[in-house]
């Protein structure tokens, strides 16, 4: 009920603010073009003389000025390097629209200085609102201008401001409550690779915000969009070309409460870790036998000699955490080579950040509520580095042909150290564990694209792209010490912790893990657009056609080695980890350690996908108000997966998917639209989800294994939207949606007692529906200067879903073979990761005279299923967090800017709780043994984050690292 009231208040407050008009008012709209070239002029200032009413023209040179007092008005139009034009005696009638179509003349001989007119401004709030308004599918978006105001550091932080979008683990995006696997991400119109080994996900935190031009989230399908999605298609556009020559340098220093200047334990990865690289000694020596059977067939002494080739760098060191540092250097150049206009945009970003958190983790017997089996505190410290390079070239050979070369590269490194202290309560054992992990990711996308105007009516564009994604985990070391609770020695002192050395290699205990993933993608895309009739019509009839071809190859290999004891090791098992595994204690002889290879055939695989799609769509105007877009897309998809040790493929799927779509827009007025959409889409299993590789998650103490029997899911999508644009930078919209799934892919906890092993399965069916509200409200017509500089932005979503599962499910059994497994989960529950509500609010103030800007931002996502449970282990929910950010900035002499940001002011806890009583929600009682109680699983806080940024601009363009 409270949420319903909040939605109603948000809606009514905006409508009341917009509707408060008493005087007779009319609307002035029109188009501004270049007198000579007839090209649209983007960014012209159009104002009503003697009033505070004014707008800028959009990407097609169009403008709309609402709420103009009725009577005779003078319109003033100005633009850089053009003569200012005044149009007197423009008659405005109450309730009617006056159309002004005019052209501007270049001032003097400044024609060569006005090359900027060919650039469509796409990164402003007005430009994004205009783009969304003109798109046929239902979409929302965020501009570089809004991102800059919010001081969001990366794409993940920025996109959570978008309606219906929430973030998991500060990097993965959920749309309309659907998991990351139900989204498709494109960078500059090319499908991005999955950045994760164990899931189908794109990590948005790898994209720094200052290279972004805009992000558009498509929530309904159309023929030109990829058909593999259910939540949405997210298009990330990086900056294309500069408006002028410039060089910008920005430096940010960050302080995080509970981390910065604190003493923490960490481990070393060599001298290049600050660049996201690791020392060569962390790699597995090439002399190691390639097969586990060959290695394990050697004597313990021989195997120990191999073990001594591995560095003894287990020992931890204590450091004081320095402040975070981010540096951005950006350059733009424009020049001419003969008749070719050339521009270059280069951005180099570097970040070194730190995060410490005390994580409380509890596992339960689940015979009664809160019957603790294991209880731990994880002192977790992570140092993250990011080196990013954006390098774009544009060659404009003529107004009809433009060639672009865009390259985006990211090198990321994460050094994570976990010191776990706690107890295995049931067995009466104290536990101390260590995890020393380094992860390196490299992501490259380079593409050459061309835009050709065949005539005033026909256009062609194409993209040839190469992408590479690499991920390495070199020498992930894990060790566990134990001792009986309360045990003392002969001297009355507590017994020392001793290394837990299992008989067979175990990912939980004493061992070293290596993995590497290499994925290469080659793509070719082509699109054709033909306009019928007059191309200057506001809504011309169009036909579009195109293709998308992609070949993807993935190689993944993992190796795991576990230490074994040879005879009795009491003399060395109680030593500190760096001493216990010193070379003199790893000999393979009596009273020492040796090494075993725990690698199995399933730990390495090769996968290929071939994707070929073609589409055709047509826009048909039905009268002056209605537009119908019909589209059809056909997608052929071949997917093969083969274990490296096998000859025949484990998976070989060939699927053709026919995907129709319909988008209908009815224009109620010049400022109001009704939209309706239908599309058929699919959701295909990722190679990792098919691969029978078993991955161990130390932090959550779970394992994930793939399922080669997964099928492609199909989704029917229905959307309806009302949108109102009072002014070019204001809007209010209400969207309703419904989705029906067949064979949706969901996670599944395999019912093996004493083990947390998750896999992926096809449920029978699912449905998902909801309502989204978005508004942007300014006060440009207010008599108060303060209100004129104020803008309110907000959105809220209500979402409901239900998934139905079968009585028996095809899934890996205890031995890994596929078998029919009894389903002991909740047969009808919400979709995993789906939040029932999302709320974003923003208050923005910008004074152009003084250069001060302020904003206050709020975000919350409702409780969502984090881990799907079963009758033995209850489903785990991630609980809501209320997040408040405050930012302030000051521009000094147009060249220097200082910014102060305070993120996560409330420092609300990250809390994950188990639904023990099975009522599909988490109650207030999470401590008692009552049958109605629930129980906490993981709990921690990240700390408030304060950043101070200084930016010096050698030119007009400002960037924030």
Tab-separated table of C-alpha atoms in Angstrom, residues 446-795:
chain	number	residue	atom	x	y	z
A	446	UNK	CA	37.950	-2.329	-32.811
A	447	UNK	CA	35.650	-1.562	-35.698
A	448	UNK	CA	35.607	0.193	-39.028
A	449	UNK	CA	32.281	1.642	-40.114
A	450	UNK	CA	30.944	3.603	-43.037
A	451	UNK	CA	27.908	5.820	-43.605
A	452	UNK	CA	26.826	6.397	-47.218
A	453	UNK	CA	24.054	8.662	-48.476
A	454	UNK	CA	23.152	7.133	-51.826
A	455	UNK	CA	20.614	9.898	-52.367
A	456	UNK	CA	18.353	12.191	-50.365
A	457	UNK	CA	16.119	9.164	-49.879
A	458	UNK	CA	18.494	6.227	-49.414
A	459	UNK	CA	21.240	5.560	-46.870
A	460	UNK	CA	23.549	2.629	-46.179
A	461	UNK	CA	25.770	1.978	-43.185
A	462	UNK	CA	28.046	-0.942	-42.361
A	463	UNK	CA	30.370	-2.114	-39.585
A	464	UNK	CA	33.254	-4.589	-39.677
A	465	UNK	CA	34.330	-5.482	-36.144
A	466	UNK	CA	36.870	-7.574	-34.256
A	467	UNK	CA	36.555	-8.231	-30.533
A	468	UNK	CA	38.733	-9.989	-28.019
A	469	UNK	CA	38.039	-10.879	-24.409
A	470	UNK	CA	40.600	-12.501	-22.135
A	471	UNK	CA	40.333	-13.479	-18.493
A	472	UNK	CA	43.021	-15.048	-16.341
A	473	UNK	CA	43.142	-16.296	-12.769
A	474	UNK	CA	46.819	-17.137	-12.275
A	475	UNK	CA	47.672	-19.049	-9.115
A	476	UNK	CA	44.589	-18.575	-6.937
A	477	UNK	CA	45.850	-19.918	-3.603
A	478	UNK	CA	43.521	-21.278	-0.919
A	479	UNK	CA	44.351	-22.787	2.451
A	480	UNK	CA	42.445	-23.768	5.577
A	481	UNK	CA	43.643	-24.202	9.170
A	482	UNK	CA	41.571	-25.874	11.882
A	483	UNK	CA	41.748	-26.732	15.588
A	484	UNK	CA	39.280	-28.125	18.133
A	485	UNK	CA	37.252	-25.419	19.857
A	486	UNK	CA	38.755	-24.657	23.290
A	487	UNK	CA	41.610	-27.172	22.902
A	488	UNK	CA	44.758	-26.367	24.918
A	489	UNK	CA	48.257	-27.785	24.939
A	490	UNK	CA	50.310	-29.126	27.880
A	491	UNK	CA	51.332	-25.561	28.707
A	492	UNK	CA	47.715	-24.480	29.026
A	493	UNK	CA	47.899	-22.308	25.898
A	494	UNK	CA	45.434	-22.745	23.020
A	495	UNK	CA	46.340	-25.437	20.541
A	496	UNK	CA	47.844	-23.987	17.336
A	497	UNK	CA	45.841	-23.994	14.136
A	498	UNK	CA	46.991	-26.768	11.792
A	499	UNK	CA	46.729	-27.002	8.038
A	500	UNK	CA	43.788	-29.051	6.810
A	501	UNK	CA	45.265	-31.303	4.104
A	502	UNK	CA	42.618	-33.534	2.463
A	503	UNK	CA	43.361	-36.939	0.979
A	504	UNK	CA	42.151	-35.762	-2.451
A	505	UNK	CA	42.590	-32.218	-3.843
A	506	UNK	CA	39.741	-29.944	-2.745
A	507	UNK	CA	38.964	-26.371	-3.899
A	508	UNK	CA	38.173	-25.434	-0.296
A	509	UNK	CA	41.433	-26.542	1.250
A	510	UNK	CA	45.137	-26.396	0.476
A	511	UNK	CA	45.570	-25.839	-3.267
A	512	UNK	CA	46.339	-23.626	-6.250
A	513	UNK	CA	43.960	-22.871	-9.117
A	514	UNK	CA	44.764	-21.559	-12.611
A	515	UNK	CA	42.324	-20.593	-15.345
A	516	UNK	CA	42.407	-18.759	-18.639
A	517	UNK	CA	39.725	-17.760	-21.100
A	518	UNK	CA	40.251	-16.409	-24.601
A	519	UNK	CA	37.344	-15.359	-26.770
A	520	UNK	CA	37.545	-13.855	-30.246
A	521	UNK	CA	34.625	-12.418	-32.180
A	522	UNK	CA	34.440	-11.302	-35.800
A	523	UNK	CA	31.309	-9.424	-36.897
A	524	UNK	CA	29.924	-7.863	-40.051
A	525	UNK	CA	26.819	-5.666	-40.017
A	526	UNK	CA	24.973	-3.852	-42.780
A	527	UNK	CA	21.846	-1.653	-42.812
A	528	UNK	CA	19.834	-0.024	-45.591
A	529	UNK	CA	17.295	2.779	-45.050
A	530	UNK	CA	15.019	4.173	-47.777
A	531	UNK	CA	12.585	7.032	-47.295
A	532	UNK	CA	9.491	7.412	-49.465
A	533	UNK	CA	8.207	10.827	-50.413
A	534	UNK	CA	9.611	14.056	-49.013
A	535	UNK	CA	12.597	13.318	-46.709
A	536	UNK	CA	11.948	16.553	-44.780
A	537	UNK	CA	8.562	15.274	-43.572
A	538	UNK	CA	8.444	14.898	-39.816
A	539	UNK	CA	7.221	11.294	-40.113
A	540	UNK	CA	8.133	9.955	-43.575
A	541	UNK	CA	7.372	6.415	-44.662
A	542	UNK	CA	10.490	4.257	-44.503
A	543	UNK	CA	11.686	0.780	-45.237
A	544	UNK	CA	14.740	-0.706	-43.559
A	545	UNK	CA	16.646	-3.909	-44.172
A	546	UNK	CA	19.916	-5.340	-42.988
A	547	UNK	CA	21.983	-8.238	-41.757
A	548	UNK	CA	24.184	-9.185	-38.808
A	549	UNK	CA	26.824	-11.921	-39.052
A	550	UNK	CA	29.050	-13.078	-36.221
A	551	UNK	CA	31.573	-15.843	-35.574
A	552	UNK	CA	32.633	-16.370	-31.969
A	553	UNK	CA	35.317	-18.749	-30.686
A	554	UNK	CA	35.974	-19.397	-26.997
A	555	UNK	CA	38.761	-21.434	-25.393
A	556	UNK	CA	38.692	-22.068	-21.669
A	557	UNK	CA	41.121	-24.114	-19.610
A	558	UNK	CA	41.501	-24.566	-15.857
A	559	UNK	CA	44.063	-26.476	-13.772
A	560	UNK	CA	43.814	-27.269	-10.079
A	561	UNK	CA	46.555	-28.635	-7.830
A	562	UNK	CA	46.147	-29.714	-4.226
A	563	UNK	CA	48.867	-30.398	-1.685
A	564	UNK	CA	49.015	-33.817	-0.036
A	565	UNK	CA	50.710	-34.953	3.145
A	566	UNK	CA	53.316	-37.688	3.077
A	567	UNK	CA	53.226	-39.460	6.420
A	568	UNK	CA	52.807	-37.488	9.644
A	569	UNK	CA	53.271	-33.724	9.266
A	570	UNK	CA	52.650	-32.538	12.836
A	571	UNK	CA	56.019	-30.809	12.912
A	572	UNK	CA	55.160	-28.483	10.017
A	573	UNK	CA	51.350	-28.336	9.802
A	574	UNK	CA	51.172	-25.770	12.609
A	575	UNK	CA	53.540	-23.320	10.928
A	576	UNK	CA	52.344	-20.105	9.306
A	577	UNK	CA	51.305	-20.600	5.707
A	578	UNK	CA	54.450	-19.042	4.223
A	579	UNK	CA	56.695	-21.243	6.390
A	580	UNK	CA	54.701	-24.461	6.123
A	581	UNK	CA	55.094	-24.571	2.344
A	582	UNK	CA	58.713	-23.477	2.244
A	583	UNK	CA	60.791	-25.541	-0.248
A	584	UNK	CA	62.427	-27.588	2.529
A	585	UNK	CA	58.945	-28.775	3.608
A	586	UNK	CA	57.825	-29.770	0.101
A	587	UNK	CA	60.040	-32.768	-0.668
A	588	UNK	CA	57.594	-35.623	-1.091
A	589	UNK	CA	59.362	-37.550	1.656
A	590	UNK	CA	58.110	-38.706	5.052
A	591	UNK	CA	56.841	-35.783	7.148
A	592	UNK	CA	56.553	-33.337	4.245
A	593	UNK	CA	54.197	-32.192	1.498
A	594	UNK	CA	53.826	-33.237	-2.099
A	595	UNK	CA	51.421	-32.164	-4.851
A	596	UNK	CA	48.521	-33.762	-6.728
A	597	UNK	CA	46.770	-32.672	-9.911
A	598	UNK	CA	43.016	-32.397	-9.320
A	599	UNK	CA	42.175	-31.351	-12.888
A	600	UNK	CA	39.451	-33.322	-14.674
A	601	UNK	CA	38.459	-33.469	-18.347
A	602	UNK	CA	35.479	-31.166	-17.783
A	603	UNK	CA	37.787	-28.324	-16.742
A	604	UNK	CA	38.700	-27.351	-20.319
A	605	UNK	CA	36.450	-26.756	-23.307
A	606	UNK	CA	36.243	-25.072	-26.688
A	607	UNK	CA	33.073	-23.481	-27.978
A	608	UNK	CA	31.991	-21.818	-31.206
A	609	UNK	CA	28.891	-19.941	-32.207
A	610	UNK	CA	27.838	-18.834	-35.653
A	611	UNK	CA	25.137	-16.197	-35.741
A	612	UNK	CA	23.490	-15.017	-38.954
A	613	UNK	CA	20.504	-12.681	-38.946
A	614	UNK	CA	18.562	-10.731	-41.531
A	615	UNK	CA	15.708	-8.309	-41.108
A	616	UNK	CA	13.255	-6.069	-42.919
A	617	UNK	CA	10.926	-3.463	-41.454
A	618	UNK	CA	8.638	-0.771	-42.759
A	619	UNK	CA	7.146	2.418	-41.321
A	620	UNK	CA	3.665	3.280	-42.545
A	621	UNK	CA	1.883	6.498	-41.630
A	622	UNK	CA	-1.824	6.090	-41.101
A	623	UNK	CA	-3.135	9.610	-41.431
A	624	UNK	CA	-1.284	12.466	-39.739
A	625	UNK	CA	-1.274	10.976	-36.237
A	626	UNK	CA	-0.608	7.230	-36.433
A	627	UNK	CA	2.524	5.351	-37.411
A	628	UNK	CA	2.801	1.582	-37.746
A	629	UNK	CA	6.148	-0.231	-37.947
A	630	UNK	CA	6.062	-3.871	-39.005
A	631	UNK	CA	9.214	-5.920	-38.842
A	632	UNK	CA	10.507	-9.437	-39.275
A	633	UNK	CA	13.878	-10.779	-38.213
A	634	UNK	CA	15.175	-14.246	-38.899
A	635	UNK	CA	18.079	-15.572	-36.826
A	636	UNK	CA	20.089	-18.702	-37.473
A	637	UNK	CA	22.246	-19.831	-34.570
A	638	UNK	CA	24.734	-22.684	-34.475
A	639	UNK	CA	26.347	-23.511	-31.157
A	640	UNK	CA	28.937	-26.216	-30.567
A	641	UNK	CA	30.862	-27.114	-27.439
A	642	UNK	CA	33.569	-29.730	-27.125
A	643	UNK	CA	35.633	-30.779	-24.159
A	644	UNK	CA	39.294	-30.269	-24.986
A	645	UNK	CA	40.010	-33.943	-24.347
A	646	UNK	CA	37.112	-35.170	-26.507
A	647	UNK	CA	36.766	-35.738	-30.246
A	648	UNK	CA	32.996	-35.396	-30.624
A	649	UNK	CA	31.170	-32.263	-29.544
A	650	UNK	CA	29.171	-32.397	-26.328
A	651	UNK	CA	26.733	-29.818	-27.714
A	652	UNK	CA	25.807	-29.176	-31.349
A	653	UNK	CA	22.685	-27.038	-31.676
A	654	UNK	CA	21.255	-25.563	-34.870
A	655	UNK	CA	18.269	-23.287	-34.356
A	656	UNK	CA	16.388	-20.920	-36.653
A	657	UNK	CA	14.210	-18.371	-34.882
A	658	UNK	CA	11.531	-16.353	-36.739
A	659	UNK	CA	11.041	-13.100	-34.781
A	660	UNK	CA	8.167	-10.785	-35.816
A	661	UNK	CA	7.662	-7.364	-34.248
A	662	UNK	CA	5.045	-4.608	-34.316
A	663	UNK	CA	5.425	-1.039	-33.034
A	664	UNK	CA	2.504	1.396	-33.198
A	665	UNK	CA	2.596	5.091	-32.265
A	666	UNK	CA	-0.447	7.348	-32.018
A	667	UNK	CA	0.219	11.072	-31.673
A	668	UNK	CA	-2.387	12.540	-29.351
A	669	UNK	CA	-0.845	16.003	-29.742
A	670	UNK	CA	2.525	17.405	-30.763
A	671	UNK	CA	3.672	16.698	-27.222
A	672	UNK	CA	1.862	13.459	-26.359
A	673	UNK	CA	2.166	9.950	-27.765
A	674	UNK	CA	0.640	6.572	-27.157
A	675	UNK	CA	2.827	3.590	-28.039
A	676	UNK	CA	2.018	-0.108	-28.312
A	677	UNK	CA	4.542	-2.831	-29.073
A	678	UNK	CA	4.737	-6.571	-29.578
A	679	UNK	CA	7.801	-8.671	-30.281
A	680	UNK	CA	8.865	-12.289	-30.173
A	681	UNK	CA	12.361	-12.851	-28.771
A	682	UNK	CA	14.553	-15.698	-27.572
A	683	UNK	CA	17.056	-16.387	-24.817
A	684	UNK	CA	19.859	-18.758	-25.734
A	685	UNK	CA	22.129	-20.589	-23.283
A	686	UNK	CA	25.664	-19.230	-23.013
A	687	UNK	CA	28.612	-21.533	-23.666
A	688	UNK	CA	29.569	-21.395	-19.995
A	689	UNK	CA	26.067	-22.494	-18.966
A	690	UNK	CA	26.388	-25.541	-21.213
A	691	UNK	CA	29.926	-26.489	-20.195
A	692	UNK	CA	30.145	-29.119	-17.403
A	693	UNK	CA	33.028	-27.206	-15.770
A	694	UNK	CA	32.672	-26.901	-11.979
A	695	UNK	CA	33.617	-23.472	-10.584
A	696	UNK	CA	34.114	-22.851	-6.850
A	697	UNK	CA	33.052	-19.532	-5.304
A	698	UNK	CA	35.129	-19.110	-2.134
A	699	UNK	CA	33.235	-16.045	-0.854
A	700	UNK	CA	29.805	-17.682	-0.940
A	701	UNK	CA	31.044	-21.270	-0.497
A	702	UNK	CA	29.099	-22.571	-3.477
A	703	UNK	CA	29.963	-24.368	-6.717
A	704	UNK	CA	28.504	-23.747	-10.183
A	705	UNK	CA	28.374	-26.395	-12.907
A	706	UNK	CA	26.975	-26.151	-16.453
A	707	UNK	CA	24.205	-28.224	-18.025
A	708	UNK	CA	24.647	-29.312	-21.687
A	709	UNK	CA	20.912	-30.172	-21.941
A	710	UNK	CA	19.741	-26.542	-21.844
A	711	UNK	CA	17.243	-25.411	-24.479
A	712	UNK	CA	16.612	-21.992	-25.991
A	713	UNK	CA	13.847	-20.062	-24.260
A	714	UNK	CA	11.210	-18.114	-26.200
A	715	UNK	CA	9.508	-14.953	-24.987
A	716	UNK	CA	6.411	-13.043	-26.116
A	717	UNK	CA	6.673	-9.344	-25.195
A	718	UNK	CA	3.820	-6.822	-24.954
A	719	UNK	CA	4.285	-3.119	-24.092
A	720	UNK	CA	2.107	-0.009	-23.867
A	721	UNK	CA	3.399	3.490	-23.130
A	722	UNK	CA	2.013	6.989	-22.646
A	723	UNK	CA	4.554	9.799	-23.030
A	724	UNK	CA	4.207	13.555	-22.623
A	725	UNK	CA	6.900	16.085	-23.572
A	726	UNK	CA	5.928	19.501	-22.152
A	727	UNK	CA	9.229	20.975	-23.377
A	728	UNK	CA	12.242	19.504	-25.221
A	729	UNK	CA	13.976	18.712	-21.918
A	730	UNK	CA	10.936	17.590	-19.933
A	731	UNK	CA	8.906	14.423	-20.029
A	732	UNK	CA	6.522	12.196	-18.183
A	733	UNK	CA	5.873	8.626	-19.237
A	734	UNK	CA	3.926	5.635	-17.969
A	735	UNK	CA	4.729	2.186	-19.372
A	736	UNK	CA	3.001	-1.147	-18.803
A	737	UNK	CA	4.505	-4.440	-19.933
A	738	UNK	CA	3.760	-8.170	-19.952
A	739	UNK	CA	6.106	-11.037	-20.874
A	740	UNK	CA	5.349	-14.718	-21.327
A	741	UNK	CA	8.234	-17.226	-21.224
A	742	UNK	CA	8.498	-20.780	-22.494
A	743	UNK	CA	11.448	-22.847	-21.195
A	744	UNK	CA	13.054	-19.949	-19.262
A	745	UNK	CA	16.612	-20.641	-18.097
A	746	UNK	CA	16.939	-20.475	-14.304
A	747	UNK	CA	19.505	-21.464	-11.704
A	748	UNK	CA	18.856	-24.667	-9.745
A	749	UNK	CA	20.349	-25.945	-6.489
A	750	UNK	CA	21.150	-29.631	-7.002
A	751	UNK	CA	19.711	-31.600	-4.061
A	752	UNK	CA	22.957	-33.186	-2.824
A	753	UNK	CA	23.102	-33.218	1.004
A	754	UNK	CA	25.937	-31.159	2.460
A	755	UNK	CA	26.795	-29.452	-0.840
A	756	UNK	CA	25.909	-26.115	-2.391
A	757	UNK	CA	26.155	-26.948	-6.099
A	758	UNK	CA	24.179	-24.824	-8.549
A	759	UNK	CA	23.463	-25.514	-12.185
A	760	UNK	CA	21.194	-24.114	-14.917
A	761	UNK	CA	17.895	-25.652	-16.010
A	762	UNK	CA	14.843	-24.908	-18.119
A	763	UNK	CA	11.695	-24.193	-16.136
A	764	UNK	CA	8.326	-24.977	-17.710
A	765	UNK	CA	7.097	-21.391	-18.071
A	766	UNK	CA	7.169	-17.955	-16.527
A	767	UNK	CA	5.456	-14.600	-16.770
A	768	UNK	CA	6.561	-11.095	-15.875
A	769	UNK	CA	4.516	-7.886	-15.822
A	770	UNK	CA	4.790	-4.409	-14.385
A	771	UNK	CA	4.405	-0.636	-14.603
A	772	UNK	CA	7.106	2.035	-14.967
A	773	UNK	CA	6.810	5.785	-14.387
A	774	UNK	CA	9.420	8.355	-15.414
A	775	UNK	CA	9.449	12.137	-15.192
A	776	UNK	CA	11.822	15.054	-15.791
A	777	UNK	CA	10.563	18.423	-14.637
A	778	UNK	CA	12.199	21.829	-15.066
A	779	UNK	CA	10.967	25.283	-14.119
A	780	UNK	CA	12.278	27.426	-16.982
A	781	UNK	CA	9.120	29.560	-16.985
A	782	UNK	CA	9.254	30.339	-13.279
A	783	UNK	CA	9.760	33.897	-12.075
A	784	UNK	CA	12.308	32.597	-9.579
A	785	UNK	CA	15.910	32.367	-10.787
A	786	UNK	CA	16.507	29.545	-8.313
A	787	UNK	CA	13.658	27.451	-9.759
A	788	UNK	CA	14.777	28.176	-13.327
A	789	UNK	CA	18.063	26.432	-12.506
A	790	UNK	CA	16.390	23.462	-10.843
A	791	UNK	CA	15.443	20.122	-12.394
A	792	UNK	CA	13.736	17.117	-10.812
A	793	UNK	CA	14.236	13.665	-12.331
A	794	UNK	CA	12.632	10.475	-11.102
A	795	UNK	CA	11.408	7.051	-12.057
